[in-house]
Amino acid sequence: PERQEKLKTILDRVQGAETSLMRATELAKRGDPAGAWESVEHGFSDYPDDPKLNQARADFTTQAAEFVRSVRTAQEMERKRQVGSSLAWYLRALQDYPNSEIARDGIDRISSEIVK
């Protein structure tokens, strides 16, 4: 039972990575590299050792460079507790890609911190 549970956990993670890749591929076909990067980024956080995810992440990073730079800068500012700068970068990322879940989540986190 213990091994079965571990195997189930691993299979769920692999399935999550594959789902992220399939979604990213569809978004890329529609001309949405920022959405494709975001999809791969979600999968990457759960399964960072997957070589296909790593390759797709690198490919989409170059295709959506401005958006990715804005998100990563916002995340770095957030880690440094530079709330105003982080919010500004998340807003810029949202401007680059209005459907961004990462940017919206970051804005929500920062906004709730500011309101405290």
PDB file of C-alpha atoms in Angstrom:
ATOM      1  CA  PRO A   1       0.000   0.000   0.000  1.00  0.00           C
ATOM      2  CA  GLU A   2       2.825   2.427   0.782  1.00  0.00           C
ATOM      3  CA  ARG A   3       4.483   1.824  -2.583  1.00  0.00           C
ATOM      4  CA  GLN A   4       1.156   2.113  -4.365  1.00  0.00           C
ATOM      5  CA  GLU A   5       0.578   5.499  -2.763  1.00  0.00           C
ATOM      6  CA  LYS A   6       4.041   6.698  -3.809  1.00  0.00           C
ATOM      7  CA  LEU A   7       3.471   5.418  -7.338  1.00  0.00           C
ATOM      8  CA  LYS A   8       0.105   7.160  -7.506  1.00  0.00           C
ATOM      9  CA  THR A   9       1.719  10.421  -6.395  1.00  0.00           C
ATOM     10  CA  ILE A  10       4.421  10.116  -9.041  1.00  0.00           C
ATOM     11  CA  LEU A  11       1.923   9.257 -11.776  1.00  0.00           C
ATOM     12  CA  ASP A  12      -0.240  12.245 -10.807  1.00  0.00           C
ATOM     13  CA  ARG A  13       2.776  14.549 -11.076  1.00  0.00           C
ATOM     14  CA  VAL A  14       3.765  13.118 -14.464  1.00  0.00           C
ATOM     15  CA  GLN A  15       0.198  13.472 -15.695  1.00  0.00           C
ATOM     16  CA  GLY A  16       0.198  17.097 -14.504  1.00  0.00           C
ATOM     17  CA  ALA A  17       3.392  17.756 -16.448  1.00  0.00           C
ATOM     18  CA  GLU A  18       1.952  16.171 -19.594  1.00  0.00           C
ATOM     19  CA  THR A  19      -1.251  18.179 -19.230  1.00  0.00           C
ATOM     20  CA  SER A  20       0.764  21.389 -18.942  1.00  0.00           C
ATOM     21  CA  LEU A  21       2.698  20.499 -22.085  1.00  0.00           C
ATOM     22  CA  MET A  22      -0.434  19.689 -24.082  1.00  0.00           C
ATOM     23  CA  ARG A  23      -2.113  22.912 -23.004  1.00  0.00           C
ATOM     24  CA  ALA A  24       1.032  24.898 -23.827  1.00  0.00           C
ATOM     25  CA  THR A  25       1.231  23.312 -27.266  1.00  0.00           C
ATOM     26  CA  GLU A  26      -2.376  24.265 -28.001  1.00  0.00           C
ATOM     27  CA  LEU A  27      -1.843  27.840 -26.811  1.00  0.00           C
ATOM     28  CA  ALA A  28       1.305  28.148 -28.915  1.00  0.00           C
ATOM     29  CA  LYS A  29      -0.564  26.909 -31.994  1.00  0.00           C
ATOM     30  CA  ARG A  30      -3.070  29.714 -31.410  1.00  0.00           C
ATOM     31  CA  GLY A  31      -0.267  32.270 -31.330  1.00  0.00           C
ATOM     32  CA  ASP A  32      -0.258  32.730 -27.547  1.00  0.00           C
ATOM     33  CA  PRO A  33       3.356  32.220 -26.412  1.00  0.00           C
ATOM     34  CA  ALA A  34       2.795  34.008 -23.082  1.00  0.00           C
ATOM     35  CA  GLY A  35      -0.077  31.670 -22.257  1.00  0.00           C
ATOM     36  CA  ALA A  36       2.006  28.699 -23.331  1.00  0.00           C
ATOM     37  CA  TRP A  37       4.869  29.819 -21.081  1.00  0.00           C
ATOM     38  CA  GLU A  38       2.495  30.298 -18.157  1.00  0.00           C
ATOM     39  CA  SER A  39       1.059  26.817 -18.648  1.00  0.00           C
ATOM     40  CA  VAL A  40       4.525  25.264 -18.735  1.00  0.00           C
ATOM     41  CA  GLU A  41       5.583  27.342 -15.730  1.00  0.00           C
ATOM     42  CA  HIS A  42       2.722  25.900 -13.665  1.00  0.00           C
ATOM     43  CA  GLY A  43       3.763  22.373 -14.631  1.00  0.00           C
ATOM     44  CA  PHE A  44       7.428  23.150 -14.022  1.00  0.00           C
ATOM     45  CA  SER A  45       6.783  24.212 -10.425  1.00  0.00           C
ATOM     46  CA  ASP A  46       5.264  20.773  -9.743  1.00  0.00           C
ATOM     47  CA  TYR A  47       7.729  18.705 -11.772  1.00  0.00           C
ATOM     48  CA  PRO A  48      11.023  20.604 -12.278  1.00  0.00           C
ATOM     49  CA  ASP A  49      13.011  17.552 -13.428  1.00  0.00           C
ATOM     50  CA  ASP A  50      10.939  16.827 -16.524  1.00  0.00           C
ATOM     51  CA  PRO A  51      13.173  17.348 -19.587  1.00  0.00           C
ATOM     52  CA  LYS A  52      10.261  18.081 -21.943  1.00  0.00           C
ATOM     53  CA  LEU A  53       8.941  20.752 -19.596  1.00  0.00           C
ATOM     54  CA  ASN A  54      12.414  22.252 -19.293  1.00  0.00           C
ATOM     55  CA  GLN A  55      12.802  22.441 -23.061  1.00  0.00           C
ATOM     56  CA  ALA A  56       9.339  23.891 -23.586  1.00  0.00           C
ATOM     57  CA  ARG A  57       9.946  26.399 -20.803  1.00  0.00           C
ATOM     58  CA  ALA A  58      13.137  27.574 -22.490  1.00  0.00           C
ATOM     59  CA  ASP A  59      11.438  27.810 -25.892  1.00  0.00           C
ATOM     60  CA  PHE A  60       8.451  29.789 -24.652  1.00  0.00           C
ATOM     61  CA  THR A  61      10.644  32.029 -22.484  1.00  0.00           C
ATOM     62  CA  THR A  62      12.311  33.360 -25.608  1.00  0.00           C
ATOM     63  CA  GLN A  63       8.991  33.721 -27.448  1.00  0.00           C
ATOM     64  CA  ALA A  64       7.360  35.714 -24.622  1.00  0.00           C
ATOM     65  CA  ALA A  65      10.488  37.421 -23.337  1.00  0.00           C
ATOM     66  CA  GLU A  66       8.959  40.729 -22.207  1.00  0.00           C
ATOM     67  CA  PHE A  67       6.130  39.067 -20.322  1.00  0.00           C
ATOM     68  CA  VAL A  68       8.474  36.564 -18.679  1.00  0.00           C
ATOM     69  CA  ARG A  69      10.876  39.334 -17.675  1.00  0.00           C
ATOM     70  CA  SER A  70       8.032  41.287 -16.089  1.00  0.00           C
ATOM     71  CA  VAL A  71       6.779  38.256 -14.141  1.00  0.00           C
ATOM     72  CA  ARG A  72      10.228  37.240 -12.936  1.00  0.00           C
ATOM     73  CA  THR A  73      11.111  40.784 -11.904  1.00  0.00           C
ATOM     74  CA  ALA A  74       7.803  41.066 -10.035  1.00  0.00           C
ATOM     75  CA  GLN A  75       8.466  37.787  -8.244  1.00  0.00           C
ATOM     76  CA  GLU A  76      11.979  38.872  -7.306  1.00  0.00           C
ATOM     77  CA  MET A  77      10.716  42.195  -5.957  1.00  0.00           C
ATOM     78  CA  GLU A  78       8.047  40.344  -3.998  1.00  0.00           C
ATOM     79  CA  ARG A  79      10.693  38.062  -2.447  1.00  0.00           C
ATOM     80  CA  LYS A  80      12.661  41.150  -1.452  1.00  0.00           C
ATOM     81  CA  ARG A  81       9.498  42.600   0.127  1.00  0.00           C
ATOM     82  CA  GLN A  82       9.563  45.570  -2.268  1.00  0.00           C
ATOM     83  CA  VAL A  83       5.798  45.743  -2.462  1.00  0.00           C
ATOM     84  CA  GLY A  84       5.363  48.805  -4.667  1.00  0.00           C
ATOM     85  CA  SER A  85       7.890  47.693  -7.270  1.00  0.00           C
ATOM     86  CA  SER A  86       6.496  44.193  -7.282  1.00  0.00           C
ATOM     87  CA  LEU A  87       2.969  45.465  -7.843  1.00  0.00           C
ATOM     88  CA  ALA A  88       4.143  47.690 -10.692  1.00  0.00           C
ATOM     89  CA  TRP A  89       5.883  44.753 -12.413  1.00  0.00           C
ATOM     90  CA  TYR A  90       2.868  42.470 -11.972  1.00  0.00           C
ATOM     91  CA  LEU A  91       0.684  45.176 -13.502  1.00  0.00           C
ATOM     92  CA  ARG A  92       3.096  45.451 -16.396  1.00  0.00           C
ATOM     93  CA  ALA A  93       2.979  41.679 -16.877  1.00  0.00           C
ATOM     94  CA  LEU A  94      -0.821  41.838 -16.863  1.00  0.00           C
ATOM     95  CA  GLN A  95      -0.669  44.575 -19.477  1.00  0.00           C
ATOM     96  CA  ASP A  96       1.583  42.361 -21.637  1.00  0.00           C
ATOM     97  CA  TYR A  97      -0.716  39.360 -21.197  1.00  0.00           C
ATOM     98  CA  PRO A  98      -4.200  40.213 -19.857  1.00  0.00           C
ATOM     99  CA  ASN A  99      -5.134  36.542 -19.279  1.00  0.00           C
ATOM    100  CA  SER A 100      -2.204  35.918 -16.945  1.00  0.00           C
ATOM    101  CA  GLU A 101      -3.100  33.939 -13.834  1.00  0.00           C
ATOM    102  CA  ILE A 102       0.392  34.434 -12.408  1.00  0.00           C
ATOM    103  CA  ALA A 103       0.139  38.221 -12.678  1.00  0.00           C
ATOM    104  CA  ARG A 104      -3.393  38.299 -11.255  1.00  0.00           C
ATOM    105  CA  ASP A 105      -2.406  36.077  -8.329  1.00  0.00           C
ATOM    106  CA  GLY A 106       0.611  38.294  -7.658  1.00  0.00           C
ATOM    107  CA  ILE A 107      -1.513  41.447  -7.776  1.00  0.00           C
ATOM    108  CA  ASP A 108      -4.009  39.879  -5.371  1.00  0.00           C
ATOM    109  CA  ARG A 109      -1.248  38.865  -2.933  1.00  0.00           C
ATOM    110  CA  ILE A 110       0.434  42.260  -3.037  1.00  0.00           C
ATOM    111  CA  SER A 111      -2.862  44.142  -2.785  1.00  0.00           C
ATOM    112  CA  SER A 112      -3.931  42.190   0.275  1.00  0.00           C
ATOM    113  CA  GLU A 113      -0.537  42.872   1.843  1.00  0.00           C
ATOM    114  CA  ILE A 114      -0.858  46.597   1.185  1.00  0.00           C
ATOM    115  CA  VAL A 115      -4.355  46.710   2.689  1.00  0.00           C
ATOM    116  CA  LYS A 116      -3.240  45.042   5.955  1.00  0.00           C
TER     117      LYS A 116
END
